[in-house]
Amino acid sequence: MEYKISEVVAKTNVPKSTILYYIKEGLLPEARKIKHNVHKYNDEHIELIKYIKYMQESMGSSIDEIKEALKKKNDSFSGSYTMLAPLMNTLSATSGLQHYTKEAFVEHFDIDAALLQKLLDDGIISPINENEFTKKDATMVSLVEHFLEVGVEYTILQEYVKHATALAQLEKQMQQQLCQVKNEHNFTTLWKIMFDTLFHAKEYIFNRATYRVLFDALKEEMKNR
Protein backbone atom coordinates (compact mmCIF):
# COMPACT_ATOMS: atom_id res chain seq x y z
CA MET A 1 0.00 0.00 0.00
CA GLU A 2 1.24 3.49 -0.81
CA TYR A 3 0.83 6.70 1.16
CA LYS A 4 1.33 10.42 0.82
CA ILE A 5 3.79 12.02 3.22
CA SER A 6 0.90 13.53 5.19
CA GLU A 7 -0.53 10.04 5.72
CA VAL A 8 2.86 8.73 6.90
CA VAL A 9 3.05 11.61 9.37
CA ALA A 10 -0.44 10.77 10.66
CA LYS A 11 0.32 7.06 10.99
CA THR A 12 3.68 7.46 12.75
CA ASN A 13 3.25 10.77 14.58
CA VAL A 14 6.67 11.78 13.23
CA PRO A 15 7.01 15.21 11.56
CA LYS A 16 7.58 15.52 7.82
CA SER A 17 10.94 17.25 8.41
CA THR A 18 12.13 14.30 10.52
CA ILE A 19 11.04 11.76 7.90
CA LEU A 20 12.93 13.67 5.21
CA TYR A 21 15.95 13.81 7.52
CA TYR A 22 15.81 10.01 7.96
CA ILE A 23 15.83 9.61 4.18
CA LYS A 24 18.73 12.05 3.83
CA GLU A 25 20.71 10.12 6.46
CA GLY A 26 20.04 6.80 4.77
CA LEU A 27 17.81 5.36 7.50
CA LEU A 28 14.86 5.16 5.10
CA PRO A 29 14.76 4.28 1.40
CA GLU A 30 13.86 7.01 -1.06
CA ALA A 31 10.16 7.44 -1.68
CA ARG A 32 8.80 6.59 -5.13
CA LYS A 33 8.65 9.79 -7.19
CA ILE A 34 5.36 10.22 -9.05
CA LYS A 35 6.02 13.71 -10.38
CA HIS A 36 7.68 16.90 -9.22
CA ASN A 37 7.14 17.31 -5.45
CA VAL A 38 4.88 14.25 -5.34
CA HIS A 39 6.25 11.13 -3.67
CA LYS A 40 4.69 7.90 -2.50
CA TYR A 41 5.70 5.97 0.60
CA ASN A 42 4.91 2.38 1.49
CA ASP A 43 4.46 0.08 4.47
CA GLU A 44 8.22 -0.44 4.78
CA HIS A 45 8.69 3.28 5.42
CA ILE A 46 6.09 3.23 8.18
CA GLU A 47 7.53 0.10 9.79
CA LEU A 48 11.07 1.51 9.74
CA ILE A 49 9.98 4.89 11.11
CA LYS A 50 8.27 3.13 14.03
CA TYR A 51 11.43 1.11 14.67
CA ILE A 52 13.66 4.22 14.59
CA LYS A 53 11.32 6.08 16.92
CA TYR A 54 11.19 3.15 19.32
CA MET A 55 14.96 2.69 19.40
CA GLN A 56 15.52 6.40 20.04
CA GLU A 57 12.84 6.88 22.68
CA SER A 58 12.91 3.53 24.50
CA MET A 59 16.52 2.38 24.09
CA GLY A 60 18.36 5.69 23.72
CA SER A 61 20.05 4.61 20.48
CA SER A 62 21.80 7.24 18.39
CA ILE A 63 21.13 7.84 14.70
CA ASP A 64 24.52 6.30 13.84
CA GLU A 65 23.75 3.17 15.90
CA ILE A 66 20.35 2.77 14.25
CA LYS A 67 21.83 3.36 10.81
CA GLU A 68 24.40 0.61 11.39
CA ALA A 69 21.69 -1.75 12.65
CA LEU A 70 19.43 -1.11 9.68
CA LYS A 71 22.15 -2.12 7.25
CA LYS A 72 21.33 -5.72 8.23
CA LYS A 73 17.58 -5.37 8.70
CA ASN A 74 16.87 -8.16 6.22
CA ASP A 75 19.13 -10.65 7.95
CA SER A 76 17.88 -13.27 10.38
CA PHE A 77 16.31 -11.75 13.46
CA SER A 78 18.78 -13.74 15.55
CA GLY A 79 21.76 -13.93 13.24
CA SER A 80 22.74 -10.32 12.63
CA TYR A 81 25.16 -8.87 15.15
CA THR A 82 24.39 -5.30 14.12
CA MET A 83 20.68 -5.85 14.72
CA LEU A 84 21.36 -7.47 18.09
CA ALA A 85 24.04 -4.96 19.09
CA PRO A 86 21.68 -2.50 20.86
CA LEU A 87 20.17 -5.41 22.77
CA MET A 88 23.55 -6.91 23.71
CA ASN A 89 24.99 -3.55 24.71
CA THR A 90 22.06 -2.90 27.02
CA LEU A 91 22.27 -6.37 28.53
CA SER A 92 26.00 -6.04 29.18
CA ALA A 93 25.50 -2.66 30.92
CA THR A 94 29.24 -1.95 30.59
CA SER A 95 29.15 0.92 28.13
CA GLY A 96 31.30 3.83 29.33
CA LEU A 97 32.84 1.86 32.21
CA GLN A 98 36.56 1.34 32.65
CA HIS A 99 37.66 -2.25 32.06
CA TYR A 100 40.28 -4.15 34.03
CA THR A 101 42.15 -7.41 33.66
CA LYS A 102 41.58 -9.84 36.51
CA GLU A 103 44.89 -8.95 38.15
CA ALA A 104 44.33 -5.20 37.79
CA PHE A 105 40.74 -5.60 39.03
CA VAL A 106 41.88 -7.36 42.22
CA GLU A 107 44.51 -4.73 42.87
CA HIS A 108 42.45 -1.65 42.02
CA PHE A 109 39.42 -2.61 44.14
CA ASP A 110 41.45 -4.41 46.84
CA ILE A 111 39.54 -7.66 46.35
CA ASP A 112 40.39 -11.01 47.90
CA ALA A 113 41.52 -13.13 44.94
CA ALA A 114 40.26 -16.38 46.50
CA LEU A 115 36.79 -14.91 47.11
CA LEU A 116 36.69 -13.57 43.55
CA GLN A 117 37.54 -16.98 42.13
CA LYS A 118 34.80 -18.63 44.21
CA LEU A 119 32.26 -16.09 42.99
CA LEU A 120 33.39 -16.67 39.40
CA ASP A 121 33.01 -20.42 39.87
CA ASP A 122 29.53 -19.91 41.35
CA GLY A 123 28.49 -17.62 38.47
CA ILE A 124 27.72 -14.73 40.82
CA ILE A 125 30.45 -12.71 39.15
CA SER A 126 30.10 -13.02 35.39
CA PRO A 127 32.26 -10.62 33.37
CA ILE A 128 31.17 -10.07 29.79
CA ASN A 129 34.54 -11.34 28.63
CA GLU A 130 36.80 -13.76 30.49
CA ASN A 131 39.39 -11.20 31.55
CA GLU A 132 37.40 -7.96 31.42
CA PHE A 133 36.05 -6.71 34.74
CA THR A 134 34.29 -3.44 35.61
CA LYS A 135 33.05 -1.52 38.64
CA LYS A 136 29.75 -3.41 38.39
CA ASP A 137 31.59 -6.66 39.14
CA ALA A 138 33.28 -4.96 42.09
CA THR A 139 29.87 -3.92 43.42
CA MET A 140 28.77 -7.56 43.43
CA VAL A 141 31.92 -8.62 45.29
CA SER A 142 31.28 -5.87 47.84
CA LEU A 143 27.72 -7.10 48.35
CA VAL A 144 28.95 -10.63 49.07
CA GLU A 145 31.50 -9.21 51.52
CA HIS A 146 28.66 -7.46 53.37
CA PHE A 147 26.78 -10.77 53.63
CA LEU A 148 29.88 -12.44 55.05
CA GLU A 149 30.55 -9.53 57.40
CA VAL A 150 27.21 -9.97 59.18
CA GLY A 151 27.40 -13.77 59.15
CA VAL A 152 24.57 -14.39 56.67
CA GLU A 153 24.93 -16.82 53.77
CA TYR A 154 24.50 -15.26 50.34
CA THR A 155 22.20 -18.09 49.26
CA ILE A 156 19.82 -15.61 47.66
CA LEU A 157 22.50 -14.65 45.12
CA GLN A 158 23.21 -18.30 44.34
CA GLU A 159 19.49 -18.84 43.77
CA TYR A 160 19.39 -15.77 41.54
CA VAL A 161 22.10 -17.33 39.38
CA LYS A 162 20.26 -20.66 39.12
CA HIS A 163 16.92 -19.11 38.20
CA ALA A 164 18.46 -16.48 35.92
CA THR A 165 20.20 -19.21 33.92
CA ALA A 166 16.94 -21.13 33.51
CA LEU A 167 15.09 -17.93 32.63
CA ALA A 168 17.71 -17.03 30.02
CA GLN A 169 16.98 -20.32 28.26
CA LEU A 170 13.30 -19.39 28.10
CA GLU A 171 14.25 -15.97 26.73
CA LYS A 172 16.29 -17.71 24.05
CA GLN A 173 13.24 -19.83 23.17
CA MET A 174 11.17 -16.64 22.89
CA GLN A 175 13.75 -15.19 20.49
CA GLN A 176 13.60 -18.34 18.36
CA GLN A 177 9.80 -18.17 18.25
CA LEU A 178 9.99 -14.55 17.12
CA CYS A 179 12.41 -15.59 14.37
CA GLN A 180 9.87 -18.09 13.06
CA VAL A 181 7.13 -15.48 12.62
CA LYS A 182 9.34 -12.69 11.21
CA ASN A 183 8.11 -11.03 8.03
CA GLU A 184 8.42 -7.65 6.35
CA HIS A 185 5.38 -6.28 8.16
CA ASN A 186 6.16 -7.10 11.80
CA PHE A 187 9.77 -5.91 12.06
CA THR A 188 9.09 -3.21 14.67
CA THR A 189 6.65 -5.30 16.67
CA LEU A 190 9.15 -8.14 17.07
CA TRP A 191 11.77 -5.78 18.42
CA LYS A 192 9.29 -4.19 20.80
CA ILE A 193 8.40 -7.63 22.14
CA MET A 194 12.07 -8.52 22.54
CA PHE A 195 13.19 -5.32 24.24
CA ASP A 196 10.08 -4.71 26.34
CA THR A 197 10.04 -8.29 27.62
CA LEU A 198 13.70 -8.24 28.64
CA PHE A 199 13.94 -4.71 29.99
CA HIS A 200 10.46 -3.78 31.19
CA ALA A 201 8.24 -6.80 31.76
CA LYS A 202 10.88 -8.80 33.64
CA GLU A 203 11.64 -5.97 36.04
CA TYR A 204 7.94 -5.19 36.49
CA ILE A 205 6.92 -8.78 37.26
CA PHE A 206 9.85 -9.52 39.57
CA ASN A 207 9.56 -6.27 41.52
CA ARG A 208 5.80 -6.56 41.88
CA ALA A 209 6.17 -10.13 43.16
CA THR A 210 8.70 -8.98 45.76
CA TYR A 211 6.47 -6.08 46.73
CA ARG A 212 3.47 -8.36 47.20
CA VAL A 213 5.34 -10.85 49.41
CA LEU A 214 6.87 -8.11 51.58
CA PHE A 215 3.58 -6.23 51.79
CA ASP A 216 1.72 -9.35 52.91
CA ALA A 217 4.43 -10.04 55.50
CA LEU A 218 4.12 -6.49 56.80
CA LYS A 219 0.35 -6.80 57.09
CA GLU A 220 0.74 -10.05 59.00
CA GLU A 221 3.23 -8.44 61.35
CA MET A 222 0.97 -5.48 62.00
CA LYS A 223 -1.98 -7.79 62.66
CA ASN A 224 -0.06 -9.77 65.27
CA ARG A 225 1.09 -6.75 67.26
Short mmCIF file of C-alpha atoms in Angstrom, two decimals, residues 86-203:
data_model
loop_
_atom_site.label_atom_id
_atom_site.label_comp_id
_atom_site.label_asym_id
_atom_site.label_seq_id
_atom_site.Cartn_x
_atom_site.Cartn_y
_atom_site.Cartn_z
CA PRO A 86 21.68 -2.50 20.86
CA LEU A 87 20.17 -5.41 22.77
CA MET A 88 23.55 -6.91 23.71
CA ASN A 89 24.99 -3.55 24.71
CA THR A 90 22.06 -2.90 27.02
CA LEU A 91 22.27 -6.37 28.53
CA SER A 92 26.00 -6.04 29.18
CA ALA A 93 25.50 -2.66 30.92
CA THR A 94 29.24 -1.95 30.59
CA SER A 95 29.15 0.92 28.13
CA GLY A 96 31.30 3.83 29.33
CA LEU A 97 32.84 1.86 32.21
CA GLN A 98 36.56 1.34 32.65
CA HIS A 99 37.66 -2.25 32.06
CA TYR A 100 40.28 -4.15 34.03
CA THR A 101 42.15 -7.41 33.66
CA LYS A 102 41.58 -9.84 36.51
CA GLU A 103 44.89 -8.95 38.15
CA ALA A 104 44.33 -5.20 37.79
CA PHE A 105 40.74 -5.60 39.03
CA VAL A 106 41.88 -7.36 42.22
CA GLU A 107 44.51 -4.73 42.87
CA HIS A 108 42.45 -1.65 42.02
CA PHE A 109 39.42 -2.61 44.14
CA ASP A 110 41.45 -4.41 46.84
CA ILE A 111 39.54 -7.66 46.35
CA ASP A 112 40.39 -11.01 47.90
CA ALA A 113 41.52 -13.13 44.94
CA ALA A 114 40.26 -16.38 46.50
CA LEU A 115 36.79 -14.91 47.11
CA LEU A 116 36.69 -13.57 43.55
CA GLN A 117 37.54 -16.98 42.13
CA LYS A 118 34.80 -18.63 44.21
CA LEU A 119 32.26 -16.09 42.99
CA LEU A 120 33.39 -16.67 39.40
CA ASP A 121 33.01 -20.42 39.87
CA ASP A 122 29.53 -19.91 41.35
CA GLY A 123 28.49 -17.62 38.47
CA ILE A 124 27.72 -14.73 40.82
CA ILE A 125 30.45 -12.71 39.15
CA SER A 126 30.10 -13.02 35.39
CA PRO A 127 32.26 -10.62 33.37
CA ILE A 128 31.17 -10.07 29.79
CA ASN A 129 34.54 -11.34 28.63
CA GLU A 130 36.80 -13.76 30.49
CA ASN A 131 39.39 -11.20 31.55
CA GLU A 132 37.40 -7.96 31.42
CA PHE A 133 36.05 -6.71 34.74
CA THR A 134 34.29 -3.44 35.61
CA LYS A 135 33.05 -1.52 38.64
CA LYS A 136 29.75 -3.41 38.39
CA ASP A 137 31.59 -6.66 39.14
CA ALA A 138 33.28 -4.96 42.09
CA THR A 139 29.87 -3.92 43.42
CA MET A 140 28.77 -7.56 43.43
CA VAL A 141 31.92 -8.62 45.29
CA SER A 142 31.28 -5.87 47.84
CA LEU A 143 27.72 -7.10 48.35
CA VAL A 144 28.95 -10.63 49.07
CA GLU A 145 31.50 -9.21 51.52
CA HIS A 146 28.66 -7.46 53.37
CA PHE A 147 26.78 -10.77 53.63
CA LEU A 148 29.88 -12.44 55.05
CA GLU A 149 30.55 -9.53 57.40
CA VAL A 150 27.21 -9.97 59.18
CA GLY A 151 27.40 -13.77 59.15
CA VAL A 152 24.57 -14.39 56.67
CA GLU A 153 24.93 -16.82 53.77
CA TYR A 154 24.50 -15.26 50.34
CA THR A 155 22.20 -18.09 49.26
CA ILE A 156 19.82 -15.61 47.66
CA LEU A 157 22.50 -14.65 45.12
CA GLN A 158 23.21 -18.30 44.34
CA GLU A 159 19.49 -18.84 43.77
CA TYR A 160 19.39 -15.77 41.54
CA VAL A 161 22.10 -17.33 39.38
CA LYS A 162 20.26 -20.66 39.12
CA HIS A 163 16.92 -19.11 38.20
CA ALA A 164 18.46 -16.48 35.92
CA THR A 165 20.20 -19.21 33.92
CA ALA A 166 16.94 -21.13 33.51
CA LEU A 167 15.09 -17.93 32.63
CA ALA A 168 17.71 -17.03 30.02
CA GLN A 169 16.98 -20.32 28.26
CA LEU A 170 13.30 -19.39 28.10
CA GLU A 171 14.25 -15.97 26.73
CA LYS A 172 16.29 -17.71 24.05
CA GLN A 173 13.24 -19.83 23.17
CA MET A 174 11.17 -16.64 22.89
CA GLN A 175 13.75 -15.19 20.49
CA GLN A 176 13.60 -18.34 18.36
CA GLN A 177 9.80 -18.17 18.25
CA LEU A 178 9.99 -14.55 17.12
CA CYS A 179 12.41 -15.59 14.37
CA GLN A 180 9.87 -18.09 13.06
CA VAL A 181 7.13 -15.48 12.62
CA LYS A 182 9.34 -12.69 11.21
CA ASN A 183 8.11 -11.03 8.03
CA GLU A 184 8.42 -7.65 6.35
CA HIS A 185 5.38 -6.28 8.16
CA ASN A 186 6.16 -7.10 11.80
CA PHE A 187 9.77 -5.91 12.06
CA THR A 188 9.09 -3.21 14.67
CA THR A 189 6.65 -5.30 16.67
CA LEU A 190 9.15 -8.14 17.07
CA TRP A 191 11.77 -5.78 18.42
CA LYS A 192 9.29 -4.19 20.80
CA ILE A 193 8.40 -7.63 22.14
CA MET A 194 12.07 -8.52 22.54
CA PHE A 195 13.19 -5.32 24.24
CA ASP A 196 10.08 -4.71 26.34
CA THR A 197 10.04 -8.29 27.62
CA LEU A 198 13.70 -8.24 28.64
CA PHE A 199 13.94 -4.71 29.99
CA HIS A 200 10.46 -3.78 31.19
CA ALA A 201 8.24 -6.80 31.76
CA LYS A 202 10.88 -8.80 33.64
CA GLU A 203 11.64 -5.97 36.04
#
